[in-house]
Amino acid sequence: MDESHETAQVHEFDDDEHPAFSSIKQEDMDEANYSNAEGDLELDLHPFTKKKIGHREYPPAQRFLKKELEYIAKIYCDNYKTFYYSTVNGGKDKDCIARKKELLIEMAEHISRIGEEPRTVEQVEQKIRDEMKRVKKYLMAKKHGRPFGKREIVLSPPQQMIADVIERTTLEPFRHRIFDPPNVEDPVAVDTSTMDTPTAGSSMEVSPPGESQRSSPPVLRSSSKRKVVEQKEEVSRDSAERPPPPKRDFDFEHLKDRRRALEEDIRYARAKLEAVTAERDFWMAKIDVLDLERQFWMSELERSVRDRF
C-alpha cells in the first residue's frame, strides 16, 4: 500500500516540481508574497464546485498534451489583460470576469476537439492555475535570486511564453487602463493673440527650468475633486476664523478635596470587604461545626443500632 501511494505521488508531478524538502515552506512563502505583489489568478468556479477542501467533484484530468498546453498559453497571453483585471489586484472587473468565462468555455471546447479526451472548463481553469503557480515561482527566483540549496526552476516553452508576457506587460491595479478614462473637464481656451511676447532682458522673460523657476503643466481637476478641495478649504477657513477656546484655570483645592473623598471611598470599600470576608469565615466555621455535629450523631445512631441488635 505504501509503494502504490508513492508511485501515485511520482506520477502526479514532474521531476522538476520537487524542490529540496528543507525549502518547501520557503517556496510557499515566496509564492504568497509574489501573489500579493503581482496579482494572483483568481478564477470563479460554479457554486456547486466550491466545496470543502480536499473534496473533488470531478474526476482528475489526465496529463495535458503539448499542443493543448501551447494553445492554453497562447490564449492566455493574447488575453492577459482580461485575465489580470478579473483578479482581486486587478479590480475584479465584471466585464473582464464575463469575458474570461467565455474564453474558458471556448478553450475547453477547442481542446476537447484537438486533444485525445474531452476537457471541462474546471480542468482548463485548474491547469491555468498550475501553470501560473510555476511561472510565479520562476519570476520570484529571477527577481530575488535563488536561495542557497534550492534547485534552479526550468520552465517549459508554454510557461516561458507566459513569463515573457508578464515581464513585458506593466498593468496598473485598476480597470481604467482598458476602458475609457474618467471624465476630465476640458481646459479653458485662452486667446494668446493679444498677449505680449517677452523679449530678452525684459521682466517678462521666463527663467530656464534649471534655475529657481520651473514651468509646470496646469493641474486639471474633475468636479468631484474640486468640490472636495473647496470643502477642505472652507473647513480650514472656518477653523482659522473661529476664536480659540478660553483657557481654564485649574482649582487645585477642589482637586485635593476630590482626592480626599476618593481616598475615603477606598478605605470604606476596603473595610466593607474585610467585614464581608470575616462574615464568610464565620459561616464557613459554622458549617464545619455542623458537619462535626452531624458526624457525631451519625456515629451515635450506628452504635445504638449495633447495641440493639
PDB file of N, CA and C in Angstrom, residues 2 8 16 25 28 52 55 62 64 76 113 120 143 181 202 251 264-265 271-272 274 280 284 287:
ATOM      1  N   ASP A   2       1.991   1.243   0.736  1.00  0.00           N
ATOM      2  CA  ASP A   2       2.885   2.396   0.757  1.00  0.00           C
ATOM      3  C   ASP A   2       3.518   2.623  -0.608  1.00  0.00           C
ATOM      4  N   ALA A   8       1.866   6.886  -6.916  1.00  0.00           N
ATOM      5  CA  ALA A   8       0.841   7.867  -7.281  1.00  0.00           C
ATOM      6  C   ALA A   8       1.372   9.281  -7.128  1.00  0.00           C
ATOM      7  N   ASP A  16      10.974  18.040 -12.016  1.00  0.00           N
ATOM      8  CA  ASP A  16      11.448  19.366 -11.632  1.00  0.00           C
ATOM      9  C   ASP A  16      10.493  20.079 -10.703  1.00  0.00           C
ATOM     10  N   LYS A  25       8.648  24.993   2.504  1.00  0.00           N
ATOM     11  CA  LYS A  25       7.913  26.038   3.213  1.00  0.00           C
ATOM     12  C   LYS A  25       8.320  27.413   2.728  1.00  0.00           C
ATOM     13  N   ASP A  28       6.677  28.261  -0.569  1.00  0.00           N
ATOM     14  CA  ASP A  28       5.279  28.642  -0.394  1.00  0.00           C
ATOM     15  C   ASP A  28       5.159  30.082   0.077  1.00  0.00           C
ATOM     16  N   LYS A  52     -15.805  21.664   0.222  1.00  0.00           N
ATOM     17  CA  LYS A  52     -14.789  21.626   1.252  1.00  0.00           C
ATOM     18  C   LYS A  52     -13.439  21.330   0.618  1.00  0.00           C
ATOM     19  N   HIS A  55     -12.255  18.022  -1.306  1.00  0.00           N
ATOM     20  CA  HIS A  55     -13.374  17.344  -1.945  1.00  0.00           C
ATOM     21  C   HIS A  55     -13.270  17.556  -3.448  1.00  0.00           C
ATOM     22  N   GLN A  62      -6.446  13.982 -16.977  1.00  0.00           N
ATOM     23  CA  GLN A  62      -5.236  13.309 -17.408  1.00  0.00           C
ATOM     24  C   GLN A  62      -4.205  14.350 -17.824  1.00  0.00           C
ATOM     25  N   PHE A  64      -2.042  16.862 -19.718  1.00  0.00           N
ATOM     26  CA  PHE A  64      -2.316  17.640 -20.915  1.00  0.00           C
ATOM     27  C   PHE A  64      -1.223  17.407 -21.948  1.00  0.00           C
ATOM     28  N   TYR A  76      -4.010  32.580 -23.229  1.00  0.00           N
ATOM     29  CA  TYR A  76      -3.798  33.361 -22.002  1.00  0.00           C
ATOM     30  C   TYR A  76      -2.952  34.598 -22.288  1.00  0.00           C
ATOM     31  N   ARG A 113     -11.637  19.164 -28.906  1.00  0.00           N
ATOM     32  CA  ARG A 113     -11.602  18.744 -30.309  1.00  0.00           C
ATOM     33  C   ARG A 113     -10.206  18.315 -30.745  1.00  0.00           C
ATOM     34  N   THR A 120     -13.119  19.701 -19.433  1.00  0.00           N
ATOM     35  CA  THR A 120     -14.135  20.582 -18.873  1.00  0.00           C
ATOM     36  C   THR A 120     -13.540  21.957 -18.588  1.00  0.00           C
ATOM     37  N   LYS A 143      13.731  37.400  -9.697  1.00  0.00           N
ATOM     38  CA  LYS A 143      13.745  38.750  -9.139  1.00  0.00           C
ATOM     39  C   LYS A 143      14.611  38.851  -7.895  1.00  0.00           C
ATOM     40  N   PRO A 181     -11.074  56.533 -19.899  1.00  0.00           N
ATOM     41  CA  PRO A 181     -10.652  57.195 -18.656  1.00  0.00           C
ATOM     42  C   PRO A 181     -11.789  58.016 -18.090  1.00  0.00           C
ATOM     43  N   SER A 202      13.927  91.482 -20.608  1.00  0.00           N
ATOM     44  CA  SER A 202      12.746  92.117 -20.026  1.00  0.00           C
ATOM     45  C   SER A 202      12.319  91.384 -18.772  1.00  0.00           C
ATOM     46  N   ASP A 251      -8.454  74.511  39.611  1.00  0.00           N
ATOM     47  CA  ASP A 251      -8.678  74.748  41.032  1.00  0.00           C
ATOM     48  C   ASP A 251      -8.044  73.577  41.791  1.00  0.00           C
ATOM     49  N   GLU A 264     -11.297  58.318  50.940  1.00  0.00           N
ATOM     50  CA  GLU A 264     -12.271  57.857  51.931  1.00  0.00           C
ATOM     51  C   GLU A 264     -13.131  56.725  51.368  1.00  0.00           C
ATOM     52  N   ASP A 265     -13.532  56.873  50.116  1.00  0.00           N
ATOM     53  CA  ASP A 265     -14.326  55.805  49.494  1.00  0.00           C
ATOM     54  C   ASP A 265     -13.529  54.507  49.408  1.00  0.00           C
ATOM     55  N   ALA A 271     -12.765  48.399  54.144  1.00  0.00           N
ATOM     56  CA  ALA A 271     -13.350  47.951  55.417  1.00  0.00           C
ATOM     57  C   ALA A 271     -14.559  47.057  55.179  1.00  0.00           C
ATOM     58  N   LYS A 272     -15.369  47.408  54.187  1.00  0.00           N
ATOM     59  CA  LYS A 272     -16.531  46.576  53.877  1.00  0.00           C
ATOM     60  C   LYS A 272     -16.096  45.207  53.369  1.00  0.00           C
ATOM     61  N   GLU A 274     -13.323  43.671  54.179  1.00  0.00           N
ATOM     62  CA  GLU A 274     -12.835  42.906  55.329  1.00  0.00           C
ATOM     63  C   GLU A 274     -14.001  42.362  56.152  1.00  0.00           C
ATOM     64  N   ARG A 280     -17.854  35.724  56.009  1.00  0.00           N
ATOM     65  CA  ARG A 280     -17.729  34.462  55.274  1.00  0.00           C
ATOM     66  C   ARG A 280     -16.974  33.420  56.088  1.00  0.00           C
ATOM     67  N   MET A 284     -18.293  29.754  57.306  1.00  0.00           N
ATOM     68  CA  MET A 284     -17.539  28.550  56.957  1.00  0.00           C
ATOM     69  C   MET A 284     -17.206  27.748  58.210  1.00  0.00           C
ATOM     70  N   ILE A 287     -20.301  26.026  59.383  1.00  0.00           N
ATOM     71  CA  ILE A 287     -20.554  24.839  58.559  1.00  0.00           C
ATOM     72  C   ILE A 287     -19.699  23.673  59.027  1.00  0.00           C
TER      73      ILE A 287
END
